Short mmCIF file of C-alpha atoms and ligand atoms in Angstrom, two decimals:
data_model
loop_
_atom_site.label_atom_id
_atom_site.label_comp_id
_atom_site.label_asym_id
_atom_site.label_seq_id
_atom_site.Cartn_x
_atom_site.Cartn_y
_atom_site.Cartn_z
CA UNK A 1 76.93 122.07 104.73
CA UNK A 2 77.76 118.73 103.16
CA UNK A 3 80.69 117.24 105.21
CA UNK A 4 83.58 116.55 102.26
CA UNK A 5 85.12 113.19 101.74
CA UNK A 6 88.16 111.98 103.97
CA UNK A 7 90.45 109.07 104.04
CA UNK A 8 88.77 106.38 106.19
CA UNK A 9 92.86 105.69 107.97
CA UNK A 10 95.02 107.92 109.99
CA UNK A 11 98.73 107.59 109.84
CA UNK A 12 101.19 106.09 112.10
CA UNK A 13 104.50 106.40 110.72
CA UNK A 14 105.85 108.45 108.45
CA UNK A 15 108.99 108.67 105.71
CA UNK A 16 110.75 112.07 105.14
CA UNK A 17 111.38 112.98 101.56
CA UNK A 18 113.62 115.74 100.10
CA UNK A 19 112.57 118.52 98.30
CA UNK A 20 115.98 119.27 95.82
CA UNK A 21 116.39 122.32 93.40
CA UNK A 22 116.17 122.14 89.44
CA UNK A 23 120.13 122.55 89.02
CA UNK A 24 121.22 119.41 91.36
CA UNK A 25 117.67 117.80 89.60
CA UNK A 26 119.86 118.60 86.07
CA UNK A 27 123.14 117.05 87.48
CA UNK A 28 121.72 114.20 88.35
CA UNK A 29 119.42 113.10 85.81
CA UNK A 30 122.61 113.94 83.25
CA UNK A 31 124.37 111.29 85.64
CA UNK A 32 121.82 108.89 85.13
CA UNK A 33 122.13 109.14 81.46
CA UNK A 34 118.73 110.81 80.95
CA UNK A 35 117.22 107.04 82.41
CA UNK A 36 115.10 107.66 85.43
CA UNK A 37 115.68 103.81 86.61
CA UNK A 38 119.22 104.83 87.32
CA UNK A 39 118.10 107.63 89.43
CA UNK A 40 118.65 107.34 93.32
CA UNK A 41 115.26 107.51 95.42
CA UNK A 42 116.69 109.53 97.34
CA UNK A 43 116.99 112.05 94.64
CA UNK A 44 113.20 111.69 93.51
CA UNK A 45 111.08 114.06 95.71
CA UNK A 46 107.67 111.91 94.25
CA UNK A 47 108.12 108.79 93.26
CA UNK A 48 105.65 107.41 90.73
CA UNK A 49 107.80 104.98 88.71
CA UNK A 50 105.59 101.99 90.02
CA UNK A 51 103.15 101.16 92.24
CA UNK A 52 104.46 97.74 92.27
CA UNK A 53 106.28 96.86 96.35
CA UNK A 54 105.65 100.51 97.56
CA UNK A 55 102.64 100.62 99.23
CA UNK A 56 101.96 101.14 102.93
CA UNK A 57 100.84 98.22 104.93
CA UNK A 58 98.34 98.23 107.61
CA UNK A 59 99.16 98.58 111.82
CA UNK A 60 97.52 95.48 111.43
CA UNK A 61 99.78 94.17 108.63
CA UNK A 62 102.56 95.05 110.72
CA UNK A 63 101.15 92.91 113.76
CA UNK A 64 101.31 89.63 111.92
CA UNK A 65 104.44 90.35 110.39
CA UNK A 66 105.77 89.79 114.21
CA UNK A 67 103.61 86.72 114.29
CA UNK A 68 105.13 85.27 111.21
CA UNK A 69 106.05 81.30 111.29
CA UNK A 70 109.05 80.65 109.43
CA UNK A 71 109.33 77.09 109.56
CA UNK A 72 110.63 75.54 106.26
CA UNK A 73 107.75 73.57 106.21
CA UNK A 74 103.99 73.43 106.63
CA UNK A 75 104.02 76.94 108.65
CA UNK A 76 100.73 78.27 109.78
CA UNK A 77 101.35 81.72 107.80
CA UNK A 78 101.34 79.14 104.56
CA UNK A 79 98.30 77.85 105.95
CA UNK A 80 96.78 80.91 106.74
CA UNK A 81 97.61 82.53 103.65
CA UNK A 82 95.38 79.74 102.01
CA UNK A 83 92.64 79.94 103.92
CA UNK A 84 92.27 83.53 102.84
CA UNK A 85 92.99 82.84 99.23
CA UNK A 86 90.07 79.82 99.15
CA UNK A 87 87.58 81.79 100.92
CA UNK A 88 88.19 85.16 98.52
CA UNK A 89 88.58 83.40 95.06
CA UNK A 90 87.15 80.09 95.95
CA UNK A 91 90.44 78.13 94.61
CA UNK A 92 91.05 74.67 95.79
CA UNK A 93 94.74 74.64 95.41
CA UNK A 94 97.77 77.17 95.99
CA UNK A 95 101.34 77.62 94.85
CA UNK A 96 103.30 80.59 96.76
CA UNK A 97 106.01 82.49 94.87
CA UNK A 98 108.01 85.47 95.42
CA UNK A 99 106.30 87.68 93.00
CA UNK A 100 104.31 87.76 90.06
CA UNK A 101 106.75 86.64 87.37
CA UNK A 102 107.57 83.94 89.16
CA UNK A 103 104.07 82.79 89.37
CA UNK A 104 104.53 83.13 85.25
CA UNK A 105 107.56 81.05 85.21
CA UNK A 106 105.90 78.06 87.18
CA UNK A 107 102.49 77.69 85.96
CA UNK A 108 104.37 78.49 82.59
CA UNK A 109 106.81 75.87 83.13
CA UNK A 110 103.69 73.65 83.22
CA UNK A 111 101.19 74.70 80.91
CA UNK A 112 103.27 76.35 77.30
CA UNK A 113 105.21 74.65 75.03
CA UNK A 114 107.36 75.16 72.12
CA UNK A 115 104.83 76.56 69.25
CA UNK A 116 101.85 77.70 71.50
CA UNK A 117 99.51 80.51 71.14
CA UNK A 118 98.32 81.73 74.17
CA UNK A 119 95.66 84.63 73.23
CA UNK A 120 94.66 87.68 75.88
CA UNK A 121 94.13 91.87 76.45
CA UNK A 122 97.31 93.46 76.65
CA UNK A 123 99.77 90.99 78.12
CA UNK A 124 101.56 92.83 80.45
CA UNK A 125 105.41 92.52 79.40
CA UNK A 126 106.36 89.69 82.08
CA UNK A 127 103.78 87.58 81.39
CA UNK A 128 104.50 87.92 77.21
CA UNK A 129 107.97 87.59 78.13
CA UNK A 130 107.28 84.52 79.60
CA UNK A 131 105.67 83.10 76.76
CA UNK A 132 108.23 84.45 74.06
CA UNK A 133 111.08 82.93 75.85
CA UNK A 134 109.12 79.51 75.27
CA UNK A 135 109.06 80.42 71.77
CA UNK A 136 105.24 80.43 72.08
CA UNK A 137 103.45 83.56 71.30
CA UNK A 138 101.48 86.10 72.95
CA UNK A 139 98.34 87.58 70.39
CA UNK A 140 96.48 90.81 72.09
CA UNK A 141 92.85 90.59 71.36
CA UNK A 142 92.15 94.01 73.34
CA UNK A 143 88.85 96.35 72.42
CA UNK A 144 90.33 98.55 69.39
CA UNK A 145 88.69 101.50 71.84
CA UNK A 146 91.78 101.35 73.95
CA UNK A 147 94.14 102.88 71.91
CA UNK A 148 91.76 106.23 71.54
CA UNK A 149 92.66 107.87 74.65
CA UNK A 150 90.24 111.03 74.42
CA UNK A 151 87.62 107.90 74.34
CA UNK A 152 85.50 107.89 77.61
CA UNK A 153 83.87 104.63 78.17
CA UNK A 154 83.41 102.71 81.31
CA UNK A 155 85.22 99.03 80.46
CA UNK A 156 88.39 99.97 78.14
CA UNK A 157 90.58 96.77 79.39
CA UNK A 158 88.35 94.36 77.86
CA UNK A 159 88.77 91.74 75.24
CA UNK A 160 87.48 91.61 72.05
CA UNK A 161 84.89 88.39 71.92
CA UNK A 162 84.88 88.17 68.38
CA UNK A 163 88.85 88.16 67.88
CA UNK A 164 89.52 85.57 70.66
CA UNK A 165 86.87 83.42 68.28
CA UNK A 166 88.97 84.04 65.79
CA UNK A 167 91.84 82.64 67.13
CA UNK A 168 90.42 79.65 68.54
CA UNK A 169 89.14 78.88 65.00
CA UNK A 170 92.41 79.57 63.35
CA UNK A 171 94.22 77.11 65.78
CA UNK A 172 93.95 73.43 67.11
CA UNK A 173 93.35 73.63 70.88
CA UNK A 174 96.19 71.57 71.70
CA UNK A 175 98.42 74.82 70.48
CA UNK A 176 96.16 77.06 72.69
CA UNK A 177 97.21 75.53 76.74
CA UNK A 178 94.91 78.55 77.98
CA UNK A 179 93.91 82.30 77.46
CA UNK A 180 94.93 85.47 79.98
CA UNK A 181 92.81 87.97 80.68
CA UNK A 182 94.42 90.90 82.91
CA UNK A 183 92.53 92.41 85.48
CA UNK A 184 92.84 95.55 85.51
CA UNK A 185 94.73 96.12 82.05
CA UNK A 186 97.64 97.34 82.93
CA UNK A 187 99.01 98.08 80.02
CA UNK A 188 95.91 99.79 78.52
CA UNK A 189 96.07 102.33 81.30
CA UNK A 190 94.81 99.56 84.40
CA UNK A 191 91.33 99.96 83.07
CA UNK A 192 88.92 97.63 83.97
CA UNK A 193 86.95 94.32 82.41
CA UNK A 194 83.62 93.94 83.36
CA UNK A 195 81.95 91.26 84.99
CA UNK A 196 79.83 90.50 81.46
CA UNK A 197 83.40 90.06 79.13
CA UNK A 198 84.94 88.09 82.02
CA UNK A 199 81.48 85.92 81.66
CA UNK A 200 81.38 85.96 77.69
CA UNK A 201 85.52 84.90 77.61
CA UNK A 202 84.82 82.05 80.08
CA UNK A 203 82.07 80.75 78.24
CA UNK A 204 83.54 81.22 74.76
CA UNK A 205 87.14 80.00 76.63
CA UNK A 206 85.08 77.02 78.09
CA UNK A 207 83.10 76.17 74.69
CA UNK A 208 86.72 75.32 73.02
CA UNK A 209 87.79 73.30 75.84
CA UNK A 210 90.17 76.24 76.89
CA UNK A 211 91.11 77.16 80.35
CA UNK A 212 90.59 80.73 81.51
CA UNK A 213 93.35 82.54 83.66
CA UNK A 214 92.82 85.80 85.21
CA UNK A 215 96.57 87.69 85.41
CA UNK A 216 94.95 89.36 88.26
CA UNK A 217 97.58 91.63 90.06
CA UNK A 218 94.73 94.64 90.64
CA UNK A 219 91.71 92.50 90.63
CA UNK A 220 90.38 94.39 93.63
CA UNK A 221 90.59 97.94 91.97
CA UNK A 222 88.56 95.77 89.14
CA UNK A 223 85.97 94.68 91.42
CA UNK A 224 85.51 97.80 92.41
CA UNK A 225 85.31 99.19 88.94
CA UNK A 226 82.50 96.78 88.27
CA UNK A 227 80.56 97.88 91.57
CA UNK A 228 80.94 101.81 90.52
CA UNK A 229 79.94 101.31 87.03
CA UNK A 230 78.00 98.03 85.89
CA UNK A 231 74.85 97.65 86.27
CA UNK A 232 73.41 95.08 88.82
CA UNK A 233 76.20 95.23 91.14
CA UNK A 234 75.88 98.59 93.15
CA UNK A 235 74.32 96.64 95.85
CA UNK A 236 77.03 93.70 96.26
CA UNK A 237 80.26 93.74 98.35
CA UNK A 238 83.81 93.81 96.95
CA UNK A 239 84.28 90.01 98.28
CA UNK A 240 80.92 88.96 96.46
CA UNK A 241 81.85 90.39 93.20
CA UNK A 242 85.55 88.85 93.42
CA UNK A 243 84.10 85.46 93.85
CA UNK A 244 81.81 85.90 90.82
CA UNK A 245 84.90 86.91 88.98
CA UNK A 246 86.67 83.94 89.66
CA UNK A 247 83.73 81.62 89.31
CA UNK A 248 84.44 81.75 85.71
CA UNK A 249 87.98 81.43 85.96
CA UNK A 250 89.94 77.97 86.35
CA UNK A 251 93.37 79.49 87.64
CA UNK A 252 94.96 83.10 88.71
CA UNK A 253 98.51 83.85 89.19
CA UNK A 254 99.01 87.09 91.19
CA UNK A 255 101.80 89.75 91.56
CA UNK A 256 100.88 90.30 95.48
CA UNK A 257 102.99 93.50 95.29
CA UNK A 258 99.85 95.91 93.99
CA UNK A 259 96.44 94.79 95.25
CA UNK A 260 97.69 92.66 98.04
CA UNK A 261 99.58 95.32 99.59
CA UNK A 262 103.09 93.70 100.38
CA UNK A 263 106.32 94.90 99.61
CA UNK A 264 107.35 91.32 97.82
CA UNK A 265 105.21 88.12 96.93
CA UNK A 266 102.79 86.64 94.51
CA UNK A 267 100.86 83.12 93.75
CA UNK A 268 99.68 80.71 91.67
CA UNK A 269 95.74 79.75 92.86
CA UNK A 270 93.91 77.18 90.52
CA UNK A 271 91.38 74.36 90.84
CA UNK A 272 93.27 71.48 88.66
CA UNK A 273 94.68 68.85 90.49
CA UNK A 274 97.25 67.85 87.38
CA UNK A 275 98.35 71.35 86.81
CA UNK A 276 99.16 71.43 90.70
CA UNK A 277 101.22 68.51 90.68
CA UNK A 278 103.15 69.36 87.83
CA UNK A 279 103.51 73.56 88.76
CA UNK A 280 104.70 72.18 92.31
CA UNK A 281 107.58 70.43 90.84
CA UNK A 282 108.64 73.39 89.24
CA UNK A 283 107.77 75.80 92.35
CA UNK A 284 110.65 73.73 94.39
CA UNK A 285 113.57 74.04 91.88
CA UNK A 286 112.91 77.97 91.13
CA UNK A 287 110.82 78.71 94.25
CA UNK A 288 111.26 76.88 97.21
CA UNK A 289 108.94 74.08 99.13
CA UNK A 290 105.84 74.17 98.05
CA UNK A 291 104.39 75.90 101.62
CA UNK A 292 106.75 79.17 101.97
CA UNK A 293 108.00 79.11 97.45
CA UNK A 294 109.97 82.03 97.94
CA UNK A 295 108.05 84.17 100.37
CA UNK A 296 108.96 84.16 104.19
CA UNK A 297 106.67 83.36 106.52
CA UNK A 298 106.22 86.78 108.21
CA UNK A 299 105.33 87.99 104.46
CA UNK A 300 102.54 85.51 103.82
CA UNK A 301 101.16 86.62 106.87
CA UNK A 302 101.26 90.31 106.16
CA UNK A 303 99.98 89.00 102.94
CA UNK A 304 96.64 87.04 104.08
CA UNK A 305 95.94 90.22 106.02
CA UNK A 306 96.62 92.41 103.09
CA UNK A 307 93.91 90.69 101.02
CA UNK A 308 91.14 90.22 103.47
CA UNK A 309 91.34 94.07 104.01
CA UNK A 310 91.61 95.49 100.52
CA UNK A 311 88.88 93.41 99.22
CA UNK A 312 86.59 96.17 101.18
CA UNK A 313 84.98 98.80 100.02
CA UNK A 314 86.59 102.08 101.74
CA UNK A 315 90.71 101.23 101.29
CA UNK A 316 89.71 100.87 97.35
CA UNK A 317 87.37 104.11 97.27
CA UNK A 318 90.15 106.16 98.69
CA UNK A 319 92.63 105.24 96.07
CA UNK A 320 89.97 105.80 93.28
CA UNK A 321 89.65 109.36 94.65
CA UNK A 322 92.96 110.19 95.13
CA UNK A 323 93.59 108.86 90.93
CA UNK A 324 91.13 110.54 89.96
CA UNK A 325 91.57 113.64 91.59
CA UNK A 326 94.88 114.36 90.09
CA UNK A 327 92.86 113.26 86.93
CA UNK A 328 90.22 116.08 87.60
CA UNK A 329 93.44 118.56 88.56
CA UNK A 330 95.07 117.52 85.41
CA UNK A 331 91.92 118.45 83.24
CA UNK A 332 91.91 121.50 84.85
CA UNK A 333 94.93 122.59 83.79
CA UNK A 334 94.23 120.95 79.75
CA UNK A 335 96.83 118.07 80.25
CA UNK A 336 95.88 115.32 77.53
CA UNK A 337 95.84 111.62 79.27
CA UNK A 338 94.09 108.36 78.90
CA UNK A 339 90.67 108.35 79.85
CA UNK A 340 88.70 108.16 82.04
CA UNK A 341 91.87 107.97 85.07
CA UNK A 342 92.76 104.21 85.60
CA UNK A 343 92.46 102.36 88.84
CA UNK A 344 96.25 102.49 90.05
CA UNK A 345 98.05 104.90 87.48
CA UNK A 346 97.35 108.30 85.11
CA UNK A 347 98.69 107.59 81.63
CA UNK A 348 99.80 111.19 79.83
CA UNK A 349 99.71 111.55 76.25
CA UNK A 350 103.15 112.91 75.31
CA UNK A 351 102.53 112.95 71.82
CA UNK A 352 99.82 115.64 72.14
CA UNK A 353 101.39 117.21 75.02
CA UNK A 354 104.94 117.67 72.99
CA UNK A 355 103.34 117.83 69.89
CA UNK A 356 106.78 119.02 68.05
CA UNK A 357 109.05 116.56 69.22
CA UNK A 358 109.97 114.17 66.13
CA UNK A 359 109.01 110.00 67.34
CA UNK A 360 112.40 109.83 66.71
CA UNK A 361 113.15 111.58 69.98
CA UNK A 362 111.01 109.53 72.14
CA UNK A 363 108.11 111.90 73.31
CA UNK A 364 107.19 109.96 76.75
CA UNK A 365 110.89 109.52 77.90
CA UNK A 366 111.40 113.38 76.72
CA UNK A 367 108.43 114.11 78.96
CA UNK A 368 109.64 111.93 81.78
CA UNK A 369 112.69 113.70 81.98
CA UNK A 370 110.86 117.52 81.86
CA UNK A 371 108.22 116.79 84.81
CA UNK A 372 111.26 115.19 87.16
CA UNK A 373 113.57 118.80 86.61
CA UNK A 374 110.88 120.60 87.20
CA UNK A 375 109.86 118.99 90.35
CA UNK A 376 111.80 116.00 91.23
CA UNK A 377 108.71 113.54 90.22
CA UNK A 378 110.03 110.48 88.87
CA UNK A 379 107.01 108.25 86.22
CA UNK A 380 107.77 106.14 83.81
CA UNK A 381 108.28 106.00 79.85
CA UNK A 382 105.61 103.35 78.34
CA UNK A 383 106.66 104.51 74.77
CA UNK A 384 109.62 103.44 72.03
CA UNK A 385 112.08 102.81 74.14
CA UNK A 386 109.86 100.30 76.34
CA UNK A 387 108.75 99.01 72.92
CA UNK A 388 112.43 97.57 72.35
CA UNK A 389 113.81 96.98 68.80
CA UNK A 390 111.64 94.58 65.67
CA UNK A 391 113.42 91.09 67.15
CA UNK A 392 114.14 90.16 62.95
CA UNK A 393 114.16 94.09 61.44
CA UNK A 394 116.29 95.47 64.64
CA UNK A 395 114.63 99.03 63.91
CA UNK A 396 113.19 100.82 66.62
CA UNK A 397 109.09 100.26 67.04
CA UNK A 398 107.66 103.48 67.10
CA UNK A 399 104.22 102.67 69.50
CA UNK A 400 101.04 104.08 68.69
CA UNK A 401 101.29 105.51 71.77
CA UNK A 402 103.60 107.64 73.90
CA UNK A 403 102.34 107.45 77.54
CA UNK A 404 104.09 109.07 80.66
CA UNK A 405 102.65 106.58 83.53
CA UNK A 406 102.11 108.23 86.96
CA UNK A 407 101.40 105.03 89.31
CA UNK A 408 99.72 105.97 92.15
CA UNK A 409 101.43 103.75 95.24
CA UNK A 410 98.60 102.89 97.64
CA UNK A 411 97.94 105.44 100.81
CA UNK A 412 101.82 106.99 100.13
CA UNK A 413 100.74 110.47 99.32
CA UNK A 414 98.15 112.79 100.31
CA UNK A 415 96.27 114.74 98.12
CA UNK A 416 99.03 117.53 98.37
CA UNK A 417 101.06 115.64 96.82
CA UNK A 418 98.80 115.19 94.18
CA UNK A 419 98.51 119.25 93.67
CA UNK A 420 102.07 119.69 93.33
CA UNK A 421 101.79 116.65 90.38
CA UNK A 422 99.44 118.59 88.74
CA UNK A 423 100.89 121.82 88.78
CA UNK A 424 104.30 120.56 87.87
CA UNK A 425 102.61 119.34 84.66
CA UNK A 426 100.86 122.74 84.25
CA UNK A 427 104.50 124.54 84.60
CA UNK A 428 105.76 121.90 81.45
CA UNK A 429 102.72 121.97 79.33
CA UNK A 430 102.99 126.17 79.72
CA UNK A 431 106.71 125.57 77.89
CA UNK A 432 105.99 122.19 76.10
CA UNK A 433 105.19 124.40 72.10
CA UNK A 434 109.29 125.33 72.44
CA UNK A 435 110.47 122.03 73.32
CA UNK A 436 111.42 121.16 69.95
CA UNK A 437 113.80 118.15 70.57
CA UNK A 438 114.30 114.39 72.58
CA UNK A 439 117.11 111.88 73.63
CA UNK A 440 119.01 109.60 71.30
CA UNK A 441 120.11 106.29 72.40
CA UNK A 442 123.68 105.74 72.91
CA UNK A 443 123.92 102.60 74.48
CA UNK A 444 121.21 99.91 75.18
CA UNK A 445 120.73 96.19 75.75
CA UNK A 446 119.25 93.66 73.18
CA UNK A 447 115.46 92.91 74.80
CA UNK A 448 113.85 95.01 77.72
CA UNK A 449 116.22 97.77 77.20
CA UNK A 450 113.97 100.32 78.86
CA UNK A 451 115.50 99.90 82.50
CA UNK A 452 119.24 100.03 81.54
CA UNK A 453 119.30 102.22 78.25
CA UNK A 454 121.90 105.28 78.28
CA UNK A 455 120.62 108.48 76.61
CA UNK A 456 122.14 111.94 75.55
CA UNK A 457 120.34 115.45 75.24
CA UNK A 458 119.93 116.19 71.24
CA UNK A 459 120.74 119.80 70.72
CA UNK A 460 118.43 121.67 68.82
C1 PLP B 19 103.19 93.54 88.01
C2 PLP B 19 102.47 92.64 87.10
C3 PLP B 19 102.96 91.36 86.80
C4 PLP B 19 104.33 90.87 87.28
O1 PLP B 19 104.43 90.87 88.64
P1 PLP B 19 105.80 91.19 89.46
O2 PLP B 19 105.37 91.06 90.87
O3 PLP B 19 106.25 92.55 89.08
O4 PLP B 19 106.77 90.14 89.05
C5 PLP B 19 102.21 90.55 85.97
N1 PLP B 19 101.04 90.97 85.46
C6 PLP B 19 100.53 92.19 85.73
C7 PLP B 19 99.22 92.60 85.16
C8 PLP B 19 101.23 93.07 86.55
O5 PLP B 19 100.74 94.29 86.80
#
């Protein structure tokens, strides 16, 4: 008999989680105001709201945490850390930061001005929030393809060649200080770009005199992506195919918290000397000193480590099984998502699973709040409410699409976990024709209302 597959990692420690019942499940979420951000962890029995910080680090990980130098300046964790960085994406110069957006607001600080255009697939909202607030603006050039989510097809993060070109003929390049391209695309369900768009934007970027950055926060689960599924690069290592990826790139910034495998950090890498100077000035008034900028020693360390090891093969193929085994669970059971499964998250389609709830009602948040009574699993609403108000109009924007996300944190869960997942959503879809009505909003904030909005129960 074939032997099956099995995690290539044993654990060593372990967190206890409560299992609650659905009538404390209904107190509480009423509590929160129907807004599963204002939900205790404690009262989530699965906790998929990110998998942004909540990872489990290594034994290894662990060990240089204790080994950490934490001297204000010139500490050999900062130096470490950017050893590891050069030799993985070949970058002559590095910027630490305490997390991703703050790797936006420094390189930002630098690079976009008043009246820029900074073009890319699927900004994720920091990173467009950093640009708005600069009163430059973000345009999303993504493959139409991603919005179909019954569409299987092997590269759905990618950007569209042909309407980057047309932005780059529309504008002078002094409006356009670089393009973004997010590996994976988050916010089209993290699914990959391969290797040959990465190539084609470069050389398009390049032939305009425009930099290329790679937002890369799950550029490893990309990597990998390319390795399962485009041609040519079955054969090549994890490490090989990230430095061909960032060959064609002249600067990253990096939330550290997803495919670096800390709790808390992030970067700016880049090979201009100019930019460097001028970032650095900014890392040291919102950062710190240019060798720790926000992150303590013992975390750069942990850091280093964390990239080295999850730029191999095996930690990577375990966390595509795991997403898309609750994928294959989920099709078992006829639950509608974006296909094929993501690298780090499942995205559900709550418009076709709650088919009779009006988009006034907000589909994905009404979803959100079925699958945590009936099981205490907490995702998150990427719908209308995340969509905040028209800034000029102030109506709601009704998306295109209503996703649930369920973000997978890295070696968390076993597949167990992912059972009860799937037959949680099984138990809602079995009810989901009668569920007729949604939540109004009752009280919310101005921009990025999504994490603080209060909500109450429309009676049918
Ligand atoms: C998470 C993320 C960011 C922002 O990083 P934080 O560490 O959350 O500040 C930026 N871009 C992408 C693609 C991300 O996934």
């Amino acid at each position: 008999m074939k032997l099956p597959y099995a995690e290539p990692y044993r654990i060593k420690a372990v967190e206890a989680i409560k299992p609650s019942t659905r009538r404390q499940r209904e107190k509480w979420i009423k509590e929160a105001h129907y807004n599963l951000f204002n939900l205790a962890s404690e009262h989530v029995f699965i906790d998929l709201l990110t998998d942004s910080g909540t990872g489990s680090m290594t034994d290894n990980q662990w060990a240089a945490i204790m080994t950490g130098d934490e001297s204000y300046a010139g500490a050999k964790s900062y130096y470490a850390l950017k050893e590891t960085i050069q030799k993985i994406f070949g970058f002559e110069y590095f910027i630490p930061t305490h997390q991703g957006r703050a790797a936006e607001n420094v390189l930002f600080s630098a690079l976009v001005k008043e009246g820029d255009i900074v073009p890319g697939n699927s900004h994720f909202d920091t990173t467009k929030g950093h640009i708005e607030s600069r009163k430059a603006t973000a345009i999303d050039c993504t493959i139409d393809a991603a919005k179909d989510t019954q569409l299987e097809i092997p590269f759905k993060g990618e950007v569209d060649v042909e309407k980057l070109r047309a932005v780059f003929e529309r504008y002078p390049k002094e409006r356009i200080p670089f393009c973004v391209l997010t590996i994976t695309n988050n916010s089209a369900g993290g699914q990959p770009v391969s290797m040959k768009n990465i190539r084609e934007t470069s050389e398009l970027c390049h032939s305009y005199g425009i930099p290329l950055l790679l937002d890369s926060a799950r550029f490893a689960e990309n990597a990998y992506f390319i390795k399962k599924r485009e041609a040519g690069y079955g054969s090549k290592t994890i490490k090989q195919i990230t430095r061909e990826m960032y060959s064609y790139a002249d600067m990253m910034t990096m939330s550290a918290k997803k495919d670096g495998i800390v709790n808390m950090g992030g970067f700016i890498a880049l090979n201009s000397k100019e930019v460097f100077e001028v970032a650095k000035r900014f890392c040291i008034s919102y950062e710190g000193f240019i060798t720790y900028g926000g992150m303590a020693g013992r975390d750069m360390n942990a850091l280093a480590v964390g990239l080295d090891e999850n730029t191999e093969f095996e930690p990577l193929d375990a966390r595509m099984r795991q997403v898309a085994y609750l994928g294959k669970l989920l099709d078992r059971y006829g639950v509608p998502y974006q296909r094929p499964a993501g690298g780090h998250a499942i995205f559900i389609d709550a418009k076709k699973c709650l088919p009779n709830v009006p988009k006034e009602h907000f589909a994905a948040q009404t979803l959100a709040i079925e699958l945590y009574l009936e099981a205490g699993i907490r995702g998150c609403e990427i719908g209308s409410i995340l969509a905040d108000r028209d800034p000029v109009t102030r109506e709601n924007r009704y998306s295109d699409l209503e996703l649930l996300r369920l973000a997978i944190p890295r070696r968390v869960y076993t597949d167990n976990h992912m059972a009860v997942i799937a037959a949680a959503m099984k138990n809602v879809m079995a009810r989901a024709k009668n569920i007729t009505t949604g939540y109004r909003i009752v009280e919310e904030a101005p921009i990025l209302r999504h994490f603080t909005v209060k909500l109450e129960k429309i009676e049918e």
